[in-house]
Short mmCIF file of C-alpha atoms in Angstrom, two decimals:
data_model
loop_
_atom_site.label_atom_id
_atom_site.label_comp_id
_atom_site.label_asym_id
_atom_site.label_seq_id
_atom_site.Cartn_x
_atom_site.Cartn_y
_atom_site.Cartn_z
CA GLY A 1 43.10 132.67 117.91
CA GLU A 2 46.77 132.23 117.42
CA ASP A 3 49.01 132.34 120.45
CA VAL A 4 52.71 132.86 121.04
CA GLU A 5 54.02 132.19 124.54
CA GLN A 6 57.21 132.91 126.39
CA SER A 7 58.33 132.79 129.98
CA LEU A 8 58.46 136.27 131.47
CA PHE A 9 61.84 136.29 133.17
CA LEU A 10 65.30 134.79 132.80
CA SER A 11 68.41 135.51 134.87
CA VAL A 12 71.85 134.45 133.66
CA ARG A 13 75.36 135.00 134.94
CA GLU A 14 77.64 137.11 132.81
CA GLY A 15 79.64 134.90 130.48
CA ASP A 16 77.15 132.03 130.56
CA SER A 17 74.80 131.16 127.74
CA SER A 18 71.20 132.36 127.78
CA VAL A 19 68.43 130.28 126.27
CA ILE A 20 65.09 131.95 125.71
CA ASN A 21 62.21 129.72 124.73
CA CYS A 22 59.03 130.36 122.80
CA THR A 23 56.08 128.24 121.73
CA TYR A 24 53.54 129.06 119.09
CA THR A 25 50.29 127.51 117.99
CA ASP A 26 49.93 128.39 114.32
CA SER A 27 51.28 125.51 112.28
CA SER A 28 51.11 127.64 109.14
CA SER A 29 53.69 130.10 110.47
CA THR A 30 56.30 130.65 107.83
CA TYR A 31 58.65 133.11 109.46
CA LEU A 32 59.72 133.22 113.08
CA TYR A 33 61.54 136.16 114.56
CA TRP A 34 63.44 137.29 117.58
CA TYR A 35 63.34 140.95 118.55
CA LYS A 36 65.20 142.79 121.29
CA GLN A 37 63.72 145.72 123.15
CA GLU A 38 65.85 147.90 125.36
CA PRO A 39 64.24 150.19 127.96
CA GLY A 40 62.17 152.96 126.39
CA ALA A 41 63.13 151.92 122.88
CA GLY A 42 61.47 150.29 119.93
CA LEU A 43 62.17 146.78 118.78
CA GLN A 44 65.33 145.70 117.07
CA LEU A 45 65.23 142.65 114.84
CA LEU A 46 67.91 140.24 115.98
CA THR A 47 67.33 137.36 113.62
CA TYR A 48 64.66 135.39 111.86
CA ILE A 49 64.30 131.87 110.57
CA PHE A 50 62.22 130.32 107.84
CA SER A 51 60.00 127.46 108.89
CA ASN A 52 61.81 125.04 106.59
CA MET A 53 64.99 125.49 108.60
CA ASP A 54 65.75 123.99 111.98
CA MET A 55 68.76 126.05 112.94
CA LYS A 56 70.32 129.39 112.15
CA GLN A 57 73.50 130.79 113.64
CA ASP A 58 74.64 134.39 113.58
CA GLN A 59 77.70 135.21 115.66
CA ARG A 60 76.67 134.76 119.31
CA LEU A 61 73.07 133.98 118.42
CA THR A 62 71.74 130.52 117.64
CA VAL A 63 68.11 129.96 116.76
CA LEU A 64 66.64 126.48 116.99
CA LEU A 65 63.26 125.61 115.54
CA ASN A 66 61.33 122.43 116.29
CA LYS A 67 58.45 122.71 113.90
CA LYS A 68 56.84 119.48 115.09
CA ASP A 69 56.59 120.81 118.63
CA LYS A 70 56.12 124.43 117.50
CA HIS A 71 59.02 125.43 119.71
CA LEU A 72 61.53 128.17 119.00
CA SER A 73 64.57 129.06 121.07
CA LEU A 74 67.21 131.75 121.06
CA ARG A 75 70.60 130.99 122.52
CA ILE A 76 72.95 133.85 123.32
CA ALA A 77 76.49 132.68 123.89
CA ASP A 78 78.82 134.48 126.32
CA THR A 79 76.04 136.69 127.64
CA GLN A 80 77.12 140.26 128.35
CA THR A 81 75.55 143.08 130.37
CA GLY A 82 74.58 144.75 127.12
CA ASP A 83 72.32 141.80 126.40
CA SER A 84 69.98 142.86 129.20
CA ALA A 85 66.67 143.56 127.50
CA ILE A 86 63.28 142.11 126.75
CA TYR A 87 63.31 139.54 123.99
CA PHE A 88 60.21 138.95 121.92
CA CYS A 89 59.57 136.07 119.63
CA ALA A 90 57.05 136.56 116.85
CA ASP A 91 55.66 134.66 113.93
CA SER A 92 53.93 135.45 110.70
CA TYR A 93 52.36 133.67 107.76
CA PHE A 94 53.89 134.18 104.31
CA GLY A 95 52.22 137.01 102.47
CA ASN A 96 50.63 138.23 105.66
CA GLU A 97 52.77 140.91 107.14
CA LYS A 98 51.10 140.80 110.50
CA LEU A 99 53.33 139.60 113.24
CA THR A 100 52.01 137.96 116.36
CA PHE A 101 54.25 138.65 119.30
CA GLY A 102 54.88 136.71 122.46
CA THR A 103 54.71 138.42 125.82
CA GLY A 104 58.47 138.95 125.91
CA THR A 105 61.16 137.50 128.18
CA ARG A 106 63.07 139.93 130.36
CA LEU A 107 66.71 138.84 130.43
CA THR A 108 68.68 139.97 133.47
CA ILE A 109 72.43 139.54 133.63
CA ILE A 110 73.97 138.73 137.00
CA PRO A 111 77.53 140.09 137.36
CA GLY B 1 69.86 148.88 108.23
CA ALA B 2 66.74 150.80 107.37
CA VAL B 3 65.64 153.55 109.74
CA VAL B 4 62.18 154.25 111.02
CA SER B 5 61.67 157.31 113.19
CA GLN B 6 58.77 158.29 115.41
CA HIS B 7 57.88 161.69 116.77
CA PRO B 8 57.31 162.64 119.47
CA SER B 9 59.17 160.19 121.68
CA TRP B 10 56.92 161.06 124.56
CA VAL B 11 53.92 163.26 125.05
CA ILE B 12 51.78 164.22 128.01
CA CYS B 13 48.34 165.60 127.35
CA LYS B 14 45.14 166.43 129.15
CA SER B 15 42.15 164.18 128.96
CA GLY B 16 39.92 165.07 126.02
CA THR B 17 42.64 166.42 123.77
CA SER B 18 43.90 164.80 120.58
CA VAL B 19 47.47 163.71 120.01
CA LYS B 20 49.21 163.01 116.70
CA ILE B 21 52.15 160.63 116.42
CA GLU B 22 54.25 160.52 113.28
CA CYS B 23 56.08 157.55 111.84
CA ARG B 24 58.63 158.15 109.10
CA SER B 25 60.75 155.81 107.05
CA LEU B 26 63.92 157.83 106.63
CA ASP B 27 65.83 155.99 103.95
CA PHE B 28 63.26 153.87 102.17
CA GLN B 29 59.73 153.99 100.88
CA ALA B 30 57.13 152.04 102.76
CA THR B 31 53.79 151.33 101.16
CA THR B 32 52.73 149.60 104.35
CA MET B 33 53.29 150.61 107.93
CA PHE B 34 51.96 149.04 111.10
CA TRP B 35 50.89 150.56 114.37
CA TYR B 36 51.19 148.69 117.65
CA ARG B 37 50.50 149.56 121.23
CA GLN B 38 52.27 148.07 124.18
CA PHE B 39 51.00 148.15 127.73
CA PRO B 40 53.48 147.82 130.58
CA LYS B 41 54.93 144.34 130.84
CA GLN B 42 52.84 143.14 127.95
CA SER B 43 53.50 142.30 124.37
CA LEU B 44 52.89 144.43 121.34
CA MET B 45 49.38 144.34 120.02
CA LEU B 46 48.82 145.19 116.40
CA MET B 47 46.30 148.00 116.12
CA ALA B 48 46.15 148.63 112.41
CA THR B 49 47.86 148.30 109.08
CA SER B 50 48.43 151.60 107.33
CA ASN B 51 48.42 151.53 103.54
CA GLU B 52 49.69 154.45 101.49
CA GLY B 53 46.90 156.11 99.61
CA SER B 54 44.11 154.02 101.05
CA LYS B 55 42.23 153.42 104.26
CA ALA B 56 43.90 151.69 107.13
CA THR B 57 42.91 148.19 108.12
CA TYR B 58 42.08 147.97 111.80
CA GLU B 59 42.34 144.94 114.01
CA GLN B 60 39.30 143.65 115.79
CA GLY B 61 38.46 145.69 118.83
CA VAL B 62 40.35 148.81 117.76
CA GLU B 63 38.12 151.84 117.34
CA LYS B 64 38.62 153.47 113.96
CA ASP B 65 37.20 156.78 115.05
CA LYS B 66 39.38 156.82 118.12
CA PHE B 67 42.65 156.00 116.43
CA LEU B 68 42.82 157.84 113.14
CA ILE B 69 45.51 156.70 110.75
CA ASN B 70 46.67 158.60 107.71
CA HIS B 71 49.33 157.34 105.31
CA ALA B 72 49.60 160.26 102.95
CA SER B 73 53.00 159.50 101.48
CA LEU B 74 55.39 156.60 101.04
CA THR B 75 57.49 157.80 103.96
CA LEU B 76 54.96 159.03 106.49
CA SER B 77 52.11 157.55 108.46
CA THR B 78 50.38 159.33 111.32
CA LEU B 79 48.33 158.03 114.21
CA THR B 80 45.99 160.46 115.90
CA VAL B 81 44.52 159.51 119.24
CA THR B 82 41.33 161.52 119.37
CA SER B 83 39.78 162.70 122.62
CA ALA B 84 42.43 160.86 124.58
CA HIS B 85 41.63 159.43 127.99
CA PRO B 86 43.90 157.99 130.69
CA GLU B 87 43.22 154.46 129.50
CA ASP B 88 44.81 155.41 126.18
CA SER B 89 48.13 155.94 127.95
CA SER B 90 50.50 153.47 126.38
CA PHE B 91 53.62 153.00 124.34
CA TYR B 92 52.80 153.26 120.65
CA ILE B 93 55.20 151.74 118.16
CA CYS B 94 55.16 151.83 114.39
CA SER B 95 56.95 149.62 111.95
CA ALA B 96 57.56 149.59 108.22
CA ARG B 97 58.73 146.97 105.81
CA THR B 98 61.39 147.57 103.22
CA GLY B 99 60.73 146.48 99.68
CA LEU B 100 63.10 143.78 98.49
CA ALA B 101 64.47 142.94 95.06
CA GLY B 102 62.12 140.74 93.12
CA GLY B 103 59.27 141.76 95.37
CA SER B 104 59.89 138.90 97.75
CA ASN B 105 58.63 139.33 101.24
CA THR B 106 60.77 138.15 104.09
CA GLY B 107 58.49 139.95 106.47
CA GLU B 108 61.41 141.86 107.94
CA LEU B 109 60.15 144.93 109.67
CA PHE B 110 61.96 147.92 111.05
CA PHE B 111 60.52 149.51 114.13
CA GLY B 112 60.43 153.05 115.32
CA GLU B 113 61.70 154.02 118.74
CA GLY B 114 58.18 154.24 120.08
CA SER B 115 56.10 157.09 121.45
CA ARG B 116 55.02 157.08 125.05
CA LEU B 117 51.67 158.73 125.57
CA THR B 118 50.53 159.75 129.03
CA VAL B 119 47.04 161.14 129.36
CA LEU B 120 46.32 163.00 132.58
#
């Protein structure tokens, strides 16, 4: 079946940039997403990118998509303590609303 | 953005009892809602797709009789964990998709805050 993978942990110093990586296996994925989950809370959509794009920027967030390698990354510039959370990447196929989630990357900010 | 609310946020119950979790779209109508469960330190696993006015579609391996889903209105879906056992303890999250102009589907979902179920 389809698989979405992420590294489990990432630690970054406050003020530095964080880069969270994700790989997926389904070449027919049309939408790719990044969600943020804070402790005890549901998921908050941060951003998404269509598969025909290779980059999307939204304030401190930059999403890069390498469709050939099926690699997605989320860069958070000037990482703050409030960015501490688990970040999930997910993909879906157009017309199919099911999302397949990665295992999540726990981002820890070092003061 | 759109708001999806779950109730209760957490529930503790005895083994063998049934627990109902509600998922409401507060400011939009959702013909389709999704139920996920999340085990500690794991990702979200889709359990079922809830369709208003029709039967839910369950993912492979999810017991229909165990996890009853009812989507009686365009703003409410419920998940009932019947005869709950300790292994059913988990974080249950629902999501709903807003309808967009022209009927296009960006696949953007809004998630509830989650409901933590602990079965003793």
